[in-house]
């Protein structure tokens, strides 16, 4: 089955740019979706189809996807961005939804 | 407003069965795929099962295939997950989630609040 690999943690200072990666074999050929989850809450979609931002998500959140790596970029990081971030793809061969292991973003 | 309300969780003994339900409102259920995603304590989300809008197509994670069954009652606006032969590894918060799918991909645009299933003697 398809596997998505994320770094366990990323740290960045307020005002800087944080990047969360999601690795997978030829992931650039798939559409990648990103979710933010804060403690005790359900995940929230922040990016769909590699780079589309749902209504209500700040422009500071952006995404890209090429080759074997997809990236969620958070510009001008704020304390409120501290959360777990998960990437997700749909594997059309197996009809399975696949989540990455998650990355904890710490705002220093 | 889209709402997904899970019910039916609780404590069950190893080897036992449980059915969790998801009452959907605020959208036309039969137009959308639905999915169940679980999250064990301190872990990331794990996709469990999905069902097409009509219910004609279902899929399961390898970890639950043969033990769990997803179904839906579109007129009744409810999605179900029947869980059999439960083990401690099935202990998790189970989320009902609305799928937004095209021919190329699917993602979750709405999540329920989640319901805890604990498998323990």
XYZ file of C-alpha atoms in Angstrom:
229
model
C 0.000 0.000 0.000
C 1.029 3.588 -0.566
C 3.064 5.182 2.208
C 3.400 8.869 3.119
C 6.366 9.963 5.223
C 6.464 13.149 7.309
C 9.086 14.452 9.719
C 7.863 14.077 13.305
C 8.516 17.688 14.187
C 9.285 21.114 12.774
C 10.094 24.240 14.765
C 10.072 27.837 13.666
C 10.101 31.273 15.235
C 7.141 33.633 14.939
C 7.168 35.625 11.727
C 9.341 33.115 9.918
C 8.358 30.538 7.291
C 7.695 26.932 8.289
C 7.751 24.083 5.791
C 6.248 20.666 6.401
C 7.155 17.947 3.925
C 5.320 14.808 2.868
C 7.233 12.170 0.964
C 5.868 9.415 -1.237
C 6.849 7.533 -4.342
C 6.043 9.785 -7.299
C 3.692 11.771 -5.076
C 3.774 14.516 -7.685
C 1.421 12.408 -9.768
C -1.175 12.425 -6.985
C -3.229 15.172 -5.401
C -2.169 15.966 -1.838
C -4.424 17.353 0.849
C -3.313 18.850 4.178
C -5.044 18.990 7.545
C -4.313 20.900 10.734
C -5.238 19.338 14.065
C -5.088 21.042 17.435
C -5.325 19.113 20.718
C -8.766 17.741 21.449
C -10.175 18.826 18.105
C -10.996 17.133 14.823
C -8.667 17.817 11.899
C -9.366 20.816 9.691
C -8.601 20.953 5.965
C -6.079 23.702 5.174
C -5.007 22.776 1.633
C -6.664 20.588 -0.997
C -5.417 19.447 -4.380
C -1.815 20.366 -3.638
C -2.336 24.119 -3.358
C -6.016 25.093 -3.096
C -6.942 26.958 0.037
C -10.473 26.429 1.421
C -12.558 29.399 2.378
C -11.493 30.784 5.731
C -7.915 29.525 5.615
C -5.382 32.369 5.735
C -3.309 33.137 2.646
C -0.260 32.376 4.767
C -0.950 28.696 4.093
C 0.199 27.386 0.712
C 1.174 24.077 -0.817
C 3.231 22.560 -3.595
C 3.820 19.075 -4.938
C 6.465 17.723 -7.275
C 8.506 14.584 -7.746
C 8.580 12.600 -4.518
C 7.776 15.441 -2.109
C 4.794 17.611 -1.312
C 5.256 20.660 0.900
C 2.952 22.681 3.114
C 4.351 26.176 3.619
C 3.184 28.443 6.414
C 4.415 32.004 6.025
C 4.693 34.500 8.859
C 4.158 31.782 11.416
C 1.981 32.671 14.399
C 1.591 31.069 17.805
C -1.900 29.930 16.763
C -0.396 27.803 13.984
C 1.120 25.445 16.541
C -0.567 22.120 15.773
C -0.139 18.729 14.155
C -0.221 18.687 10.368
C -1.135 15.672 8.263
C -0.895 15.065 4.542
C -3.340 12.757 2.765
C -3.744 11.244 -0.675
C -6.261 8.946 -2.306
C -4.700 5.848 -3.817
C -6.841 5.170 -6.854
C -5.417 1.692 -7.376
C -6.640 0.427 -4.008
C -9.424 2.982 -3.401
C -7.722 3.674 -0.076
C -7.331 7.012 1.638
C -3.795 7.355 3.013
C -2.632 9.682 5.769
C 0.907 10.635 6.617
C 2.170 10.075 10.140
C 1.938 13.752 10.999
C 4.288 16.608 11.844
C 4.103 18.618 15.032
C 4.765 22.281 14.370
C 6.220 24.100 17.346
C 6.297 27.884 17.292
C 9.320 28.936 19.291
C -24.694 23.923 7.933
C -23.097 20.507 7.573
C -23.248 18.457 10.749
C -22.031 14.942 11.443
C -22.969 13.442 14.790
C -21.509 10.112 15.830
C -23.109 7.833 18.393
C -22.835 4.294 19.680
C -19.313 4.302 21.025
C -18.227 3.009 24.396
C -16.456 0.181 26.168
C -16.461 -3.284 24.634
C -14.615 -6.456 25.553
C -12.000 -7.991 23.266
C -13.678 -10.157 20.671
C -16.885 -8.183 20.983
C -18.874 -6.137 18.513
C -20.077 -2.565 18.302
C -21.926 -0.462 15.773
C -21.265 3.247 15.538
C -23.626 5.543 13.693
C -23.256 8.925 12.052
C -26.264 11.191 11.650
C -25.690 13.601 8.782
C -27.460 16.864 8.137
C -27.051 20.036 6.112
C -26.317 18.309 2.802
C -27.779 15.671 0.494
C -26.151 12.515 1.802
C -26.485 10.370 -1.315
C -24.461 12.879 -3.329
C -21.304 12.267 -1.313
C -18.877 9.539 -0.387
C -18.506 9.065 3.332
C -15.640 7.685 5.295
C -14.618 6.632 8.791
C -11.244 7.701 10.154
C -9.934 6.678 13.551
C -7.272 8.098 15.785
C -5.675 6.085 18.558
C -4.498 8.001 21.627
C -1.390 10.021 20.789
C -1.355 8.813 17.180
C -2.258 10.293 13.813
C -5.448 9.679 11.876
C -5.871 6.263 10.269
C -8.351 5.793 7.452
C -10.689 2.883 8.232
C -13.341 2.605 5.545
C -15.141 4.470 2.779
C -18.437 4.143 0.937
C -19.649 5.719 -2.286
C -22.681 7.974 -2.407
C -24.987 5.238 -3.603
C -23.446 2.646 -1.311
C -22.519 0.408 -4.222
C -18.802 0.639 -3.600
C -17.002 0.136 -0.284
C -13.362 -0.048 0.702
C -11.493 -0.980 3.847
C -8.073 -0.589 5.381
C -6.178 -3.854 5.566
C -6.224 -3.619 9.371
C -10.027 -3.929 9.508
C -10.945 -5.800 6.335
C -13.131 -8.786 7.079
C -14.037 -7.466 10.540
C -15.652 -4.080 9.869
C -18.570 -3.277 7.571
C -19.549 0.197 6.408
C -23.084 0.905 5.229
C -25.418 3.828 4.713
C -29.101 4.674 4.851
C -29.450 7.642 2.560
C -33.155 8.298 3.158
C -32.426 8.156 6.887
C -29.328 10.363 6.541
C -27.177 7.918 8.495
C -23.889 6.117 7.949
C -22.873 3.091 9.977
C -19.740 1.209 10.891
C -20.260 -2.309 12.197
C -17.180 -3.489 14.053
C -16.686 -7.180 14.904
C -13.879 -9.198 16.500
C -12.567 -6.100 18.210
C -9.105 -6.013 19.731
C -7.257 -3.523 21.908
C -5.629 -2.149 18.745
C -9.065 -0.900 17.642
C -9.243 1.467 20.618
C -9.507 4.962 19.177
C -11.650 7.985 18.553
C -13.697 7.222 15.465
C -14.545 10.138 13.198
C -17.304 10.160 10.628
C -16.198 12.291 7.698
C -17.787 13.664 4.554
C -15.794 13.039 1.422
C -15.290 15.442 -1.412
C -14.297 13.284 -4.367
C -13.525 13.685 -8.028
C -12.246 11.103 -10.469
C -8.702 11.922 -9.413
C -8.824 12.230 -5.635
C -10.816 12.435 -2.426
C -10.414 14.493 0.714
C -12.410 15.210 3.848
C -14.151 18.548 3.950
C -16.189 17.976 7.117
C -15.493 15.907 10.206
C -17.722 14.819 13.045
C -16.678 15.500 16.618
C -15.545 11.909 17.018
C -16.627 9.122 19.344
C -14.452 7.013 21.611
C -14.377 3.249 21.247
C -12.447 1.448 23.965
C -11.710 -2.255 23.707
C -10.732 -3.623 27.077
C -11.593 -6.373 29.523
